Amino acid sequence: MALAAALALVIFTIDTFTMLASAVAVLYVLVIVLAGDLGSKRIVRTASAVCATFTVISFLISHANDWETQATLRLLFSLAANIVTTLLLLRRVGDEAALKESEHRYRTIFETLAIAIWENDFRHVMAELTSIRESGITDLRQYLADHPGLACDLRRSVRITDVNQTALTLMGIPSKQEFFTSLDDFLPDRDGGFVNFLVALFEGQRDFQSETTVRSRDGRLIPILVAISFPKDGTGLDRIQASIVDMTERHQFQEALEASRQELEQASRAAMIGEISASIAHEVNQPLSAIMTCVQAGTRWLDRTPPDISEARAALQDAAAATEHAAQVVRRVRMLLGKSKSESAKLSVDAVLGEAAQLKQKELLTAGVELQLSLGAPAAVIRGDKILLQQAFINIITNAIHAMETVRDDSRSLRVESRQDKDGIAIRFLDSGAGLGMTAPETLFKPFNTTKVNGMGLGLAMCRSITMAHSGNISLRNRDDGKGAIVEIRLPSHVDEMETAEPLTA
Ligand code: ADP
């Protein structure tokens, strides 16, 4: 500023008080250029105005009495030079200010970005890759495998030229100066990511993204996602930016998610195991009491004088049959727990339903329940386990009998229906019992939920497990006419042709 002012005064003195017949005032452009270096449009404009004023004052003083055309032209020429210089400088100062502003913005973004950014000097790597390519090598991966030290050398040759605050924090390094070493210092010894990156670069890829690890100052391995982009024109290789996202939290989150998924799986498996193991006890209870009754009867036949051997044998045979039934139940239900699949065969739904109803016939009779079988799906075939499905049907019939205990004998009826539609097979059990009242049906499917004095609350839970194991579903609701409950089971049909079904005896 002082220099510009001094120069202006010198020019003014020469221009005003010497008789040089030349456009000395043109030299004012030097003053304006000096002012322009200060980088302010205001200073440039002020310097320009002062210089123009000086030019005019000098002219008026030195040519007040002898106005001549030549001098006027020199004045105009000097002023024109002043204006042109001022305009050019104003534009330059404006451009510089815009550049500064954009650099400032870039710096702010660079420094404050939550993503770590490293600037690397890849000139040596690029030169090396180019010379490898020029030597006729096409498979860089193989070439690197044949020259084991090369990848490490290239890693060492990549200098880090700048980093942002996030990168410092990520790597646990206090100052940038300490960071400006080689990339090699931050990559784990056994790092395949860099080789992949070299291969991608060698093959002409400009954008590279990969998950890899870096080693922090304290030796911690940090999982990262790195993205590098190379300019297409091959310039700026000394300042290639790599953006790095710390994946630690994401990995921890994924691990936690996986752990809780496994926990959930274990918990639901444990719940199912609990539910089904308890249901084994529930389901074998009946055969056990039958065995007890048969054994007691057999003992009584033997205690007679003379002992009635044939009746005793019959009682023992009944006991053996009940034992087999119990064993079968246990075997099949266990299959639901284990990995081994339950027995799967093509079954006629109507046949299995008929069989279940037959098994409960005596009990239905005793309870005074009229059974109506309306089996409308003779061709409906499913793939499943006969004993398990039978258990489910028997359980539903038993519940219906229990629900009808409180209603008048002459109005006890159970209707079992089956039909096939495009969605599969629908089986319905409609009883004329007490219904569910206000109880939410869903709660009744939960294990140990019972309204019966001696109930275990496992039957429906087991029915649900069994239907689900057969890719079906089960629901329980009050009948629309309010005269009892409906249990509905939906199962997917296997094939439509009855001929392919396993023949069953109903
Ligand atoms: P439990 O028979 O040992 O009670 P379940 O799981 O088979 O166990 O049944 C749970 C409950 O669902 C029964 O206690 C009963 O209250 C209700 N329930 C089941 N079936 C019927 C039905 N057909 N009518 C009315 N209530 C029923």
XYZ file of C-alpha atoms and ligand atoms in Angstrom:
533
model
C 0.000 0.000 0.000
C 2.800 2.397 1.029
C 4.764 1.457 -2.056
C 1.762 2.144 -4.261
C 1.191 5.510 -2.585
C 4.873 6.494 -2.950
C 4.877 5.426 -6.588
C 1.705 7.454 -7.233
C 3.317 10.564 -5.728
C 6.470 10.114 -7.800
C 4.443 9.735 -11.012
C 2.307 12.718 -10.058
C 5.408 14.882 -9.460
C 7.027 13.886 -12.742
C 3.792 14.288 -14.663
C 2.996 17.699 -13.168
C 6.332 19.406 -12.848
C 8.435 18.100 -15.729
C 8.045 18.978 -19.345
C 8.161 15.381 -20.704
C 6.025 15.245 -23.751
C 4.875 11.712 -23.188
C 1.998 9.943 -21.381
C 3.755 9.610 -18.021
C 0.351 9.151 -16.386
C 0.127 5.739 -18.070
C 2.539 4.593 -15.353
C -0.338 4.921 -12.866
C -1.330 1.407 -14.023
C 1.630 0.184 -11.931
C 0.032 1.771 -8.880
C -3.292 0.070 -9.681
C -1.555 -3.293 -10.238
C 0.192 -2.944 -6.857
C -3.151 -2.141 -5.233
C -4.646 -5.174 -6.999
C -2.201 -7.443 -5.199
C -3.935 -6.552 -1.960
C -6.892 -8.612 -3.239
C -9.658 -6.129 -2.562
C -11.968 -4.715 -5.184
C -12.530 -1.625 -3.035
C -8.803 -0.834 -2.872
C -8.480 -1.326 -6.638
C -11.388 1.064 -7.281
C -9.978 3.641 -4.818
C -6.484 3.410 -6.330
C -7.966 3.770 -9.800
C -10.006 6.837 -8.775
C -7.011 8.469 -7.051
C -4.764 7.823 -10.064
C -7.384 9.231 -12.463
C -7.754 12.317 -10.256
C -3.966 12.766 -10.120
C -3.812 12.424 -13.893
C -6.449 15.104 -14.441
C -4.929 17.449 -11.784
C -1.475 17.109 -13.396
C -3.006 17.889 -16.786
C -4.824 20.948 -15.492
C -1.730 22.289 -13.712
C 0.737 21.719 -16.537
C -1.586 22.637 -19.422
C -3.744 25.365 -17.878
C -2.370 28.048 -20.172
C -1.408 26.065 -23.276
C -4.237 23.721 -24.064
C -3.033 21.491 -26.889
C -4.547 18.491 -28.660
C -1.488 16.235 -28.182
C -1.587 16.679 -24.397
C -5.345 16.032 -24.345
C -4.858 12.810 -26.303
C -2.144 11.711 -23.860
C -4.572 12.453 -21.006
C -7.304 10.370 -22.621
C -4.832 7.572 -23.390
C -3.657 7.479 -19.757
C -7.219 7.473 -18.472
C -8.143 4.652 -20.897
C -5.146 2.627 -19.689
C -6.307 3.269 -16.122
C -9.852 2.084 -16.871
C -8.772 -1.047 -18.770
C -6.285 -2.015 -16.049
C -8.878 -1.394 -13.351
C -11.485 -3.551 -15.128
C -9.020 -6.395 -15.663
C -7.865 -6.227 -12.072
C -11.404 -6.115 -10.744
C -12.169 -9.262 -12.671
C -8.997 -10.979 -11.431
C -9.681 -9.960 -7.837
C -13.273 -11.273 -8.223
C -12.035 -14.594 -9.607
C -9.488 -14.910 -6.822
C -12.129 -14.160 -4.209
C -14.431 -16.813 -5.715
C -11.542 -19.274 -5.765
C -10.700 -18.483 -2.174
C -14.320 -18.874 -1.196
C -14.585 -22.245 -2.899
C -11.298 -23.371 -1.364
C -12.572 -22.274 2.003
C -15.797 -24.196 1.479
C -13.876 -27.265 0.375
C -11.590 -26.986 3.426
C -14.534 -26.638 5.761
C -16.231 -29.658 4.232
C -12.973 -31.606 4.219
C -12.188 -30.849 7.840
C -15.650 -31.216 9.306
C -16.943 -34.185 7.330
C -17.952 -37.127 9.515
C -16.297 -39.383 6.947
C -12.522 -39.749 7.192
C -10.666 -38.448 4.143
C -7.093 -39.240 3.237
C -5.287 -37.559 0.375
C -2.682 -39.808 -1.139
C 0.105 -39.419 -3.622
C -0.305 -42.223 -6.123
C 2.132 -40.973 -8.743
C 4.675 -43.706 -8.115
C 2.027 -46.456 -8.094
C 0.581 -45.210 -11.371
C 4.006 -44.975 -12.990
C 4.861 -48.490 -11.827
C 1.568 -49.924 -13.096
C 2.034 -48.196 -16.436
C 5.512 -49.647 -16.868
C 4.257 -53.134 -15.902
C 1.506 -52.825 -18.508
C 3.947 -51.585 -21.110
C 6.177 -54.572 -20.451
C 3.343 -56.746 -21.780
C 1.937 -58.048 -18.479
C -1.845 -58.519 -18.589
C -2.549 -60.435 -15.362
C -1.414 -58.153 -12.565
C -2.675 -60.422 -9.786
C -0.496 -63.230 -11.061
C 2.398 -60.830 -11.549
C 2.088 -59.633 -7.933
C 1.956 -63.237 -6.741
C 5.158 -63.928 -8.682
C 6.822 -60.812 -7.203
C 5.876 -61.015 -3.536
C 7.630 -57.836 -2.397
C 6.135 -55.582 -5.054
C 2.753 -54.939 -3.446
C 4.513 -53.949 -0.195
C 6.874 -51.637 -2.071
C 3.929 -49.982 -3.768
C 2.135 -49.635 -0.433
C 5.211 -47.947 0.977
C 5.419 -45.616 -1.999
C 1.972 -44.119 -1.385
C 2.503 -40.993 0.689
C -0.354 -39.530 2.674
C -0.485 -35.831 1.867
C -3.494 -34.653 3.852
C -6.120 -35.961 6.222
C -9.133 -34.490 7.951
C -9.994 -34.399 11.644
C -12.226 -37.473 11.395
C -9.303 -39.457 10.006
C -7.117 -38.338 12.902
C -9.752 -39.357 15.422
C -10.366 -42.670 13.665
C -6.708 -43.614 13.666
C -5.980 -42.232 17.135
C -3.292 -39.871 15.860
C -3.059 -36.432 17.493
C -1.597 -34.313 14.693
C -1.605 -34.237 10.916
C 2.186 -34.111 10.748
C 2.389 -37.526 12.388
C -0.052 -38.834 9.841
C 1.917 -37.803 6.806
C 3.769 -41.037 6.397
C 3.276 -43.906 4.055
C 0.028 -45.821 3.516
C 1.932 -48.935 4.497
C 1.992 -47.796 8.146
C -1.784 -48.111 8.338
C -2.464 -51.316 6.463
C -2.364 -54.645 8.258
C 0.427 -56.973 7.125
C -1.959 -59.413 5.524
C -4.145 -57.039 3.596
C -5.712 -58.226 0.375
C -7.604 -54.971 -0.187
C -4.607 -53.104 -1.572
C -3.867 -55.808 -4.130
C -7.521 -55.744 -5.240
C -7.231 -51.997 -5.555
C -4.057 -52.283 -7.672
C -5.696 -54.843 -9.924
C -8.770 -52.630 -10.367
C -6.560 -49.669 -11.209
C -4.478 -51.768 -13.583
C -7.629 -52.875 -15.364
C -8.597 -49.264 -15.935
C -11.251 -48.877 -13.246
C -11.458 -45.298 -12.049
C -13.767 -45.831 -9.093
C -12.883 -48.335 -6.447
C -14.865 -49.312 -3.358
C -14.115 -52.068 -0.918
C -14.471 -53.241 2.660
C -11.118 -53.748 4.299
C -9.271 -53.020 7.535
C -6.762 -50.433 8.693
C -4.526 -50.521 11.725
C -4.872 -47.639 14.181
C -1.983 -46.107 16.110
C -2.625 -48.429 19.079
C -2.628 -51.485 16.821
C -6.404 -51.925 16.750
C -7.784 -53.309 13.488
C -10.630 -51.138 12.281
C -13.071 -52.436 9.669
C -13.621 -49.738 7.050
C -15.375 -49.061 3.794
C -13.028 -47.210 1.466
C -13.927 -45.415 -1.751
C -11.329 -43.945 -4.120
C -11.949 -42.153 -7.373
C -9.272 -41.386 -9.961
C -9.715 -38.470 -12.352
C -10.347 -39.596 -15.926
C -7.722 -37.268 -17.378
C -5.027 -38.832 -15.172
C -4.212 -35.535 -13.455
C -3.928 -34.800 -9.748
C -2.356 -38.154 -8.933
C -0.503 -36.529 -6.061
C -3.769 -35.668 -4.318
C -6.082 -38.622 -4.756
C -8.723 -38.677 -2.066
C -9.893 -41.771 -0.320
C -13.073 -41.503 1.744
C -13.244 -43.917 4.601
C -16.248 -44.939 6.674
C -15.666 -46.637 9.996
C -17.688 -49.842 9.922
C -17.000 -50.834 13.546
C -20.402 -49.766 14.844
C -22.171 -51.285 11.882
C -20.349 -54.561 12.420
C -21.140 -54.458 16.139
C -24.766 -53.726 15.286
C -24.843 -56.624 12.845
C -23.247 -58.923 15.416
C -25.750 -57.794 18.053
C -28.569 -58.332 15.581
C -27.301 -61.796 14.758
C -26.872 -62.610 18.458
C -30.411 -61.501 19.277
C -31.746 -63.405 16.271
C -30.038 -66.520 17.548
C -31.281 -65.845 21.074
C -34.797 -65.431 19.751
C -34.511 -68.611 17.752
C -33.226 -70.442 20.805
C -35.950 -68.972 22.982
C -38.731 -69.908 20.592
C -37.178 -73.321 20.129
C -36.963 -73.732 23.888
C -40.584 -72.604 24.176
C -41.610 -75.081 21.522
C -39.577 -77.823 23.155
C -41.175 -77.017 26.497
C -44.591 -76.916 24.922
C -44.225 -80.160 23.048
C -42.390 -82.093 25.748
C -45.148 -81.161 28.149
C -47.657 -82.210 25.535
C -46.047 -85.658 25.450
C -47.060 -86.089 29.078
C -50.532 -84.786 28.248
C -51.047 -87.109 25.328
C -49.650 -90.261 26.946
C -51.713 -89.726 30.046
C -54.741 -91.342 28.480
C -52.986 -94.517 27.272
C -51.258 -94.759 30.660
C -54.537 -94.767 32.531
C -55.864 -97.269 29.995
C -52.835 -99.494 30.687
C -53.435 -99.179 34.413
C -57.108 -100.160 33.988
C -56.184 -103.145 31.788
C -53.467 -104.351 34.182
C -55.845 -104.058 37.140
C -58.533 -105.945 35.219
C -56.010 -108.597 34.170
C -54.891 -109.004 37.785
C -58.503 -109.421 38.879
C -59.110 -112.122 36.197
C -56.012 -113.964 37.417
C -57.043 -113.644 41.091
C -60.242 -115.529 40.354
C -60.534 -119.139 41.269
C -60.066 -120.646 38.863
C -58.188 -117.801 37.094
C -59.792 -116.663 33.821
C -56.731 -116.877 31.632
C -58.381 -115.831 28.359
C -59.888 -112.637 29.876
C -56.555 -111.865 31.543
C -54.783 -112.319 28.175
C -57.306 -110.029 26.481
C -56.737 -107.386 29.164
C -52.977 -107.670 28.733
C -53.352 -107.399 24.954
C -55.360 -104.201 25.448
C -52.592 -102.947 27.728
C -49.989 -103.782 25.079
C -52.021 -101.917 22.399
C -52.326 -98.860 24.646
C -48.582 -99.034 25.352
C -47.857 -99.093 21.632
C -50.166 -96.131 21.096
C -48.397 -94.160 23.829
C -45.001 -95.045 22.404
C -46.136 -93.961 18.951
C -47.348 -90.627 20.266
C -44.042 -90.002 22.030
C -42.072 -91.004 18.943
C -43.996 -88.750 16.598
C -44.102 -85.737 18.877
C -40.366 -86.042 19.451
C -39.887 -85.793 15.739
C -41.310 -82.304 15.887
C -38.500 -81.319 18.249
C -35.587 -82.832 16.469
C -34.083 -81.897 13.177
C -35.254 -85.153 11.662
C -38.501 -84.613 9.859
C -41.640 -86.319 10.940
C -42.854 -89.106 8.723
C -44.176 -87.693 5.537
C -46.570 -89.600 3.337
C -49.399 -88.821 1.005
C -52.536 -88.918 3.086
C -56.205 -88.710 2.420
C -57.483 -86.045 4.763
C -60.938 -87.541 4.922
C -59.484 -90.924 5.823
C -57.397 -89.485 8.670
C -60.422 -87.539 9.930
C -62.604 -90.640 9.799
C -59.985 -92.638 11.660
C -59.680 -90.001 14.401
C -63.465 -89.877 14.763
C -63.598 -93.648 15.010
C -60.976 -93.639 17.760
C -63.129 -91.214 19.735
C -66.433 -92.894 18.908
C -66.837 -94.697 22.224
C -66.141 -91.531 24.200
C -68.557 -89.529 22.038
C -71.250 -92.116 22.662
C -70.652 -92.092 26.400
C -70.839 -88.293 26.429
C -74.094 -88.377 24.465
C -72.640 -86.454 21.545
C -74.148 -86.992 18.128
C -71.357 -87.091 15.537
C -72.079 -85.858 12.017
C -69.337 -86.575 9.518
C -69.607 -84.460 6.414
C -66.398 -85.315 4.627
C -66.521 -83.535 1.304
C -62.942 -83.861 0.148
C -62.452 -87.490 -0.811
C -59.877 -86.511 -3.396
C -58.009 -84.147 -1.082
C -54.515 -85.380 -0.455
C -51.858 -83.845 1.723
C -48.295 -84.756 2.502
C -47.861 -85.249 6.212
C -47.613 -87.417 9.286
C -50.733 -89.452 9.903
C -50.237 -90.011 13.626
C -49.518 -86.342 14.325
C -52.559 -85.178 12.373
C -54.666 -87.786 14.093
C -53.443 -86.498 17.444
C -54.483 -82.970 16.500
C -57.951 -84.104 15.358
C -58.433 -86.269 18.455
C -57.481 -83.364 20.674
C -60.017 -81.088 18.986
C -62.748 -83.716 19.345
C -61.838 -84.208 23.031
C -62.104 -80.453 23.611
C -65.484 -80.398 21.871
C -66.735 -83.227 24.138
C -65.525 -81.295 27.192
C -67.170 -78.075 25.961
C -70.490 -79.874 25.594
C -70.510 -81.289 29.109
C -72.399 -78.261 30.353
C -75.127 -78.265 27.718
C -78.298 -80.404 27.630
C -77.755 -84.032 26.572
C -80.185 -83.857 23.653
C -78.473 -80.919 22.054
C -74.909 -82.245 22.068
C -73.640 -82.536 18.526
C -70.317 -82.387 16.763
C -70.136 -81.826 13.045
C -66.841 -82.568 11.266
C -66.585 -81.119 7.762
C -63.933 -81.157 5.109
C -63.786 -79.522 1.711
C -61.246 -78.654 -0.865
C -60.954 -75.336 -2.664
C -58.332 -73.554 -4.705
C -56.497 -72.466 -1.531
C -56.166 -76.002 -0.190
C -58.122 -78.071 2.282
C -60.425 -76.715 4.964
C -61.400 -78.879 7.914
C -63.989 -77.652 10.418
C -65.154 -79.027 13.764
C -68.455 -77.416 14.834
C -69.632 -78.266 18.328
C -72.741 -77.208 20.242
C -70.870 -76.603 23.457
C -70.477 -73.613 25.717
C -68.353 -71.692 23.225
C -65.462 -69.442 24.139
C -67.427 -66.730 25.906
C -65.402 -63.548 25.903
C -62.023 -65.312 25.915
C -59.744 -64.195 23.116
C -59.151 -67.348 21.017
C -55.491 -66.513 20.532
C -54.766 -66.879 24.253
C -56.122 -70.437 24.238
C -53.376 -71.498 21.836
C -50.740 -70.456 24.327
C -49.325 -73.379 26.301
C -50.752 -74.004 29.786
C -53.827 -71.906 29.080
C -56.783 -73.882 30.296
C -60.230 -73.270 31.754
C -60.590 -76.860 32.877
C -59.992 -78.026 36.440
C -57.805 -80.915 35.323
C -56.696 -79.389 32.038
C -53.075 -78.854 31.097
C -53.665 -76.249 28.402
C -51.395 -77.973 25.934
C -53.761 -79.561 23.453
C -54.346 -76.502 21.264
C -50.679 -75.489 21.438
C -49.787 -78.911 20.158
C -52.482 -78.728 17.460
C -50.982 -75.455 16.291
C -47.459 -76.916 16.234
C -48.708 -79.860 14.225
C -50.654 -77.796 11.687
C -47.731 -75.418 11.307
C -45.419 -78.370 10.767
C -47.745 -79.241 7.903
C -47.578 -75.672 6.534
C -51.132 -75.028 7.620
C -52.910 -72.954 10.235
C -55.580 -73.389 12.861
C -58.164 -71.062 14.326
C -60.822 -71.266 17.030
C -63.870 -69.018 17.275
C -67.446 -68.869 18.435
C -70.072 -70.064 15.986
C -71.986 -67.284 14.261
C -75.280 -68.619 15.670
C -73.745 -68.519 19.175
C -74.362 -72.234 19.683
C -70.841 -73.401 20.338
C -67.382 -73.135 18.844
C -65.695 -73.827 15.518
C -62.188 -75.064 15.078
C -60.938 -74.565 11.542
C -57.771 -76.054 10.106
C -56.411 -75.139 6.709
C -53.843 -77.354 5.055
C -52.190 -77.071 1.662
C -53.226 -79.855 -0.680
C -50.529 -81.979 -2.216
C -51.993 -83.537 -5.336
C -55.578 -83.850 -6.424
C -55.574 -87.427 -7.620
C -56.813 -89.826 -5.011
C -54.999 -92.705 -6.700
C -51.640 -91.409 -5.569
C -52.646 -91.307 -1.924
C -51.494 -93.950 0.472
C -54.427 -96.240 1.080
C -55.738 -95.763 4.585
C -58.166 -97.744 6.576
C -60.813 -95.529 8.105
P -56.952 -78.248 27.839
O -57.896 -79.104 27.054
O -55.990 -79.024 28.653
O -57.615 -77.133 28.596
P -56.328 -77.102 25.286
O -55.149 -76.334 24.829
O -56.733 -78.225 24.433
O -56.023 -77.517 26.751
O -57.531 -76.083 25.372
C -57.345 -74.828 25.978
C -58.661 -74.206 26.327
O -59.337 -73.833 25.126
C -59.620 -75.101 27.035
O -59.360 -75.131 28.440
C -60.949 -74.450 26.719
O -61.216 -73.409 27.611
C -60.737 -73.848 25.369
N -61.361 -74.648 24.301
C -60.750 -75.491 23.478
N -61.621 -76.045 22.608
C -62.823 -75.523 22.900
C -64.153 -75.693 22.374
N -64.422 -76.524 21.367
N -65.155 -74.976 22.946
C -64.922 -74.132 23.963
N -63.683 -73.922 24.504
C -62.668 -74.609 23.986
